[in-house]
């Protein structure tokens, strides 16, 4: 190449005609315009807020909140046992990640190799478990009081939201699955009744569900003095459900260990049975022996070192029952309404997932001589899950978002606590932005988890 | 809550898109629009509620109407729930909020709202069932308390129980309607609110005679109309309308005799106030008949009180602190000079 020709090759027009350059150029312009607009809007917000005397910033999070919250979950402090536990989980997961990379190089998979999966199990479950077991007594939690900061108040709100969302998602999965299968029942009455349930629950707005169940619960349950008592230990009134509270006794640690050992034993049994089936074609009973193990080992520990728990019973003191575990009517109504509403949707998803399996698959299973339960477990569910999981993610997310309606019936979730914080500090922009960020994080985590699961169970071709 | 969300979104958008320079005065905007947007509390009998005729009525509503009459425009009444009133003012959705707005230091200094004048000296108290047999608030340890979000009652209740080394369980609703409904259904032992509000709500309970308001007052609640921060002229208009209403009672001017009084009165201060002499109205940015119109629309303080809260209403509230200063109360308006 000569000097001349290189000069010739550079020209603005030629550059402009280059598709790759042009597309990058447009993207850069677009990005600049977007950032510029964002900057102008941000500057306007801050200038206008200052002009109107509205305080901004997040320094209020350290100030004393001074209001009370109806139910508060203790927040574990990031120190001592809890910190070690988090570190152990992190280290364990990292080690498993490295292990899987190493296995991939060797052309193996953790899930298929017995020894590797045992190591992974040790790293990811037993290691954090052992750390928790040895340092668990040093975990300290802080429970919200009026003297706590706004930061702790908002964290308490987040935990209340999370408590409702997690429990709700577990329950809609179980209930939705059962109802979905019942919808396909060959029993005419069952399938029709379930059909009516699904259609009526799905087609009523969730806010009405909430108000209806809440005011029905507190309207029909008796007052504190006329409480319904079941065996004198479960107490039901319009202030909530009160249950005996288990308190760990000296036998608790061995009891815990025995449960872990029982589960490990069952895992070995399952693996043994599977290899026996694959190699010798023998079916070994697994289910009943597992149940025996699960009861006998913890039972033994109970016999040797005594009861793992003692119970504190709720007693009437002054205006209400105290001691014991308490389930507020607000939480109960939220959970109940969200679960029956969303599980109707889940049921339809499960039904459609099962119906998506071609008839031939089921007939082939029957031809192989599989029994009803086996057919469901081995043929139908694994294939249906692939259809079910993606829309199910949507239902988990909508349930999580619907928990924000708790503010209407006095459940102290994030929006409610945020509302009080706004009314006391007037920092609406910051708190609403923060609330949005929290819900976004929750829902992205749900999507991430279920997408990972979906990728794991998807049909592997070839 | 939906409304709250909309308010906050509006606020953010207004703050984001509004040019940082040059906010036109609210008074000019109101005159140009031909109506003043008045935020009121909804669902508090006697204060701001829908009456038997299906119209908004109440103490706050009357003051809102007086402001509209003074400016000489129509009053557009907008019900704004307690937690959203600040955002509604800041975003310009309403021009003034005439409800049970407690003047506190934090709200005054950092919320971006103004409290032009106190129009009702109230205090928070306890409403509970007679059947509980509670005689004083000191016996309330361990009770469940129904509260409405975004009110000073939330903080007041916490302060009172903490100061007396007692505990309570808050049950916090977003709307007054729901908190009183839950109280009525027995979810809570106690309802906390400003006494005027409790009296109003008690009259709407299933069986008002079963409930009692304890004598204790646990807080000072100077209730004010509220205007957006940063507009002194508009705050002055609202302040002086309240003063007109108070001074009218002091001078014996009523809805019925105000026109008569303007023609015949020899009292120089009254003549200045009613625009017969001087230029107080135009100096405020209004015309000279502003005070006359306000009084003609709703009457003087005593008339407003008796119509909405007094002995002949279901609330049956006495004037107590809200008596004129010459009768030993706290109502004291600066001179019209």
mmCIF file of C-alpha atoms in Angstrom, chain A residues 97-236:
data_model
loop_
_atom_site.group_PDB
_atom_site.id
_atom_site.type_symbol
_atom_site.label_atom_id
_atom_site.label_comp_id
_atom_site.label_asym_id
_atom_site.label_seq_id
_atom_site.Cartn_x
_atom_site.Cartn_y
_atom_site.Cartn_z
ATOM 1 C CA UNK A 97 -19.500 -23.335 40.226
ATOM 2 C CA UNK A 98 -15.780 -24.051 39.896
ATOM 3 C CA UNK A 99 -16.460 -27.760 40.337
ATOM 4 C CA UNK A 100 -19.007 -27.739 37.510
ATOM 5 C CA UNK A 101 -16.568 -25.920 35.184
ATOM 6 C CA UNK A 102 -13.887 -28.469 36.042
ATOM 7 C CA UNK A 103 -16.338 -31.321 35.454
ATOM 8 C CA UNK A 104 -17.293 -29.839 32.085
ATOM 9 C CA UNK A 105 -13.635 -29.829 31.064
ATOM 10 C CA UNK A 106 -13.441 -33.488 32.047
ATOM 11 C CA UNK A 107 -16.597 -34.128 30.025
ATOM 12 C CA UNK A 108 -18.726 -34.975 33.067
ATOM 13 C CA UNK A 109 -21.843 -33.471 34.573
ATOM 14 C CA UNK A 110 -22.395 -32.965 38.298
ATOM 15 C CA UNK A 111 -25.960 -34.228 38.117
ATOM 16 C CA UNK A 112 -24.928 -37.513 36.510
ATOM 17 C CA UNK A 113 -21.862 -38.332 38.555
ATOM 18 C CA UNK A 114 -22.563 -39.784 41.981
ATOM 19 C CA UNK A 115 -19.356 -38.684 43.667
ATOM 20 C CA UNK A 116 -19.416 -35.186 42.201
ATOM 21 C CA UNK A 117 -23.017 -34.581 43.188
ATOM 22 C CA UNK A 118 -22.199 -35.746 46.711
ATOM 23 C CA UNK A 119 -19.399 -33.164 46.922
ATOM 24 C CA UNK A 120 -21.663 -30.462 45.546
ATOM 25 C CA UNK A 121 -24.296 -31.377 48.129
ATOM 26 C CA UNK A 122 -21.698 -31.188 50.907
ATOM 27 C CA UNK A 123 -20.545 -27.780 49.732
ATOM 28 C CA UNK A 124 -23.888 -26.174 49.170
ATOM 29 C CA UNK A 125 -26.011 -27.626 51.983
ATOM 30 C CA UNK A 126 -23.851 -29.241 54.628
ATOM 31 C CA UNK A 127 -21.217 -26.494 54.807
ATOM 32 C CA UNK A 128 -23.634 -23.607 55.493
ATOM 33 C CA UNK A 129 -25.664 -25.953 57.689
ATOM 34 C CA UNK A 130 -22.626 -26.802 59.785
ATOM 35 C CA UNK A 131 -21.685 -23.125 60.071
ATOM 36 C CA UNK A 132 -25.222 -22.280 61.146
ATOM 37 C CA UNK A 133 -25.172 -25.168 63.613
ATOM 38 C CA UNK A 134 -21.959 -24.081 65.314
ATOM 39 C CA UNK A 135 -22.400 -20.302 65.249
ATOM 40 C CA UNK A 136 -26.206 -20.092 65.254
ATOM 41 C CA UNK A 137 -26.342 -18.923 68.878
ATOM 42 C CA UNK A 138 -24.396 -15.756 67.978
ATOM 43 C CA UNK A 139 -27.021 -14.552 65.495
ATOM 44 C CA UNK A 140 -28.562 -11.389 66.810
ATOM 45 C CA UNK A 141 -31.632 -9.786 65.354
ATOM 46 C CA UNK A 142 -33.079 -6.351 65.720
ATOM 47 C CA UNK A 143 -36.849 -6.049 65.963
ATOM 48 C CA UNK A 144 -38.439 -2.785 64.960
ATOM 49 C CA UNK A 145 -39.659 -0.469 67.695
ATOM 50 C CA UNK A 146 -40.737 3.165 67.562
ATOM 51 C CA UNK A 147 -37.178 4.138 68.512
ATOM 52 C CA UNK A 148 -35.728 2.425 65.409
ATOM 53 C CA UNK A 149 -34.711 4.360 62.311
ATOM 54 C CA UNK A 150 -36.730 4.844 59.128
ATOM 55 C CA UNK A 151 -34.248 2.470 57.475
ATOM 56 C CA UNK A 152 -35.220 -0.358 59.853
ATOM 57 C CA UNK A 153 -38.898 0.553 59.431
ATOM 58 C CA UNK A 154 -38.670 0.204 55.659
ATOM 59 C CA UNK A 155 -36.677 -3.026 55.998
ATOM 60 C CA UNK A 156 -39.431 -4.378 58.248
ATOM 61 C CA UNK A 157 -41.958 -3.436 55.566
ATOM 62 C CA UNK A 158 -39.870 -5.256 52.960
ATOM 63 C CA UNK A 159 -39.696 -8.388 55.147
ATOM 64 C CA UNK A 160 -43.463 -8.305 55.701
ATOM 65 C CA UNK A 161 -43.946 -8.099 51.937
ATOM 66 C CA UNK A 162 -41.453 -10.917 51.402
ATOM 67 C CA UNK A 163 -43.096 -13.091 54.070
ATOM 68 C CA UNK A 164 -46.445 -12.781 52.334
ATOM 69 C CA UNK A 165 -45.017 -13.241 48.832
ATOM 70 C CA UNK A 166 -42.942 -16.344 49.651
ATOM 71 C CA UNK A 167 -45.709 -18.096 51.569
ATOM 72 C CA UNK A 168 -48.209 -17.099 48.897
ATOM 73 C CA UNK A 169 -46.087 -18.472 46.044
ATOM 74 C CA UNK A 170 -45.609 -21.808 47.840
ATOM 75 C CA UNK A 171 -49.315 -22.145 48.550
ATOM 76 C CA UNK A 172 -50.500 -21.192 45.051
ATOM 77 C CA UNK A 173 -48.136 -23.774 43.584
ATOM 78 C CA UNK A 174 -49.540 -26.569 45.740
ATOM 79 C CA UNK A 175 -53.180 -25.528 45.598
ATOM 80 C CA UNK A 176 -53.080 -24.567 41.925
ATOM 81 C CA UNK A 177 -51.526 -27.910 41.019
ATOM 82 C CA UNK A 178 -54.153 -29.894 42.911
ATOM 83 C CA UNK A 179 -57.040 -27.853 41.510
ATOM 84 C CA UNK A 180 -55.620 -28.038 37.991
ATOM 85 C CA UNK A 181 -55.501 -31.822 38.175
ATOM 86 C CA UNK A 182 -58.965 -31.967 39.697
ATOM 87 C CA UNK A 183 -60.241 -29.854 36.788
ATOM 88 C CA UNK A 184 -59.222 -32.723 34.491
ATOM 89 C CA UNK A 185 -60.767 -35.359 36.719
ATOM 90 C CA UNK A 186 -62.891 -37.938 34.961
ATOM 91 C CA UNK A 187 -65.390 -37.482 37.780
ATOM 92 C CA UNK A 188 -68.028 -35.171 36.292
ATOM 93 C CA UNK A 189 -69.039 -33.601 39.618
ATOM 94 C CA UNK A 190 -65.463 -32.863 40.717
ATOM 95 C CA UNK A 191 -64.408 -31.303 37.428
ATOM 96 C CA UNK A 192 -67.573 -29.163 37.232
ATOM 97 C CA UNK A 193 -67.319 -27.950 40.838
ATOM 98 C CA UNK A 194 -63.679 -27.054 40.318
ATOM 99 C CA UNK A 195 -64.621 -25.334 37.065
ATOM 100 C CA UNK A 196 -67.143 -23.166 38.910
ATOM 101 C CA UNK A 197 -64.533 -22.365 41.565
ATOM 102 C CA UNK A 198 -61.958 -21.328 38.965
ATOM 103 C CA UNK A 199 -64.293 -19.165 36.941
ATOM 104 C CA UNK A 200 -65.834 -17.404 39.926
ATOM 105 C CA UNK A 201 -62.533 -16.726 41.721
ATOM 106 C CA UNK A 202 -60.662 -15.579 38.639
ATOM 107 C CA UNK A 203 -63.312 -13.150 37.533
ATOM 108 C CA UNK A 204 -63.663 -11.137 40.738
ATOM 109 C CA UNK A 205 -61.145 -8.292 41.201
ATOM 110 C CA UNK A 206 -58.521 -9.107 43.792
ATOM 111 C CA UNK A 207 -59.249 -5.936 45.793
ATOM 112 C CA UNK A 208 -62.815 -7.128 46.340
ATOM 113 C CA UNK A 209 -61.480 -10.507 47.460
ATOM 114 C CA UNK A 210 -59.325 -8.712 50.030
ATOM 115 C CA UNK A 211 -62.032 -6.450 51.417
ATOM 116 C CA UNK A 212 -64.576 -9.252 51.444
ATOM 117 C CA UNK A 213 -62.382 -11.742 53.282
ATOM 118 C CA UNK A 214 -60.966 -9.178 55.679
ATOM 119 C CA UNK A 215 -64.236 -7.696 56.818
ATOM 120 C CA UNK A 216 -65.831 -11.160 56.848
ATOM 121 C CA UNK A 217 -63.055 -12.520 59.063
ATOM 122 C CA UNK A 218 -63.117 -9.690 61.595
ATOM 123 C CA UNK A 219 -66.899 -9.435 61.359
ATOM 124 C CA UNK A 220 -67.711 -13.092 62.042
ATOM 125 C CA UNK A 221 -65.008 -14.076 64.535
ATOM 126 C CA UNK A 222 -65.946 -13.371 68.152
ATOM 127 C CA UNK A 223 -64.368 -10.737 70.391
ATOM 128 C CA UNK A 224 -61.415 -11.432 72.683
ATOM 129 C CA UNK A 225 -63.488 -12.478 75.714
ATOM 130 C CA UNK A 226 -65.677 -14.840 73.667
ATOM 131 C CA UNK A 227 -62.712 -16.417 71.821
ATOM 132 C CA UNK A 228 -63.115 -19.814 70.194
ATOM 133 C CA UNK A 229 -60.713 -22.200 71.947
ATOM 134 C CA UNK A 230 -59.563 -25.452 70.408
ATOM 135 C CA UNK A 231 -57.990 -27.767 73.037
ATOM 136 C CA UNK A 232 -57.305 -24.596 75.019
ATOM 137 C CA UNK A 233 -54.183 -24.046 72.895
ATOM 138 C CA UNK A 234 -55.424 -22.685 69.573
ATOM 139 C CA UNK A 235 -57.331 -19.481 70.113
ATOM 140 C CA UNK A 236 -59.401 -17.767 67.492
#
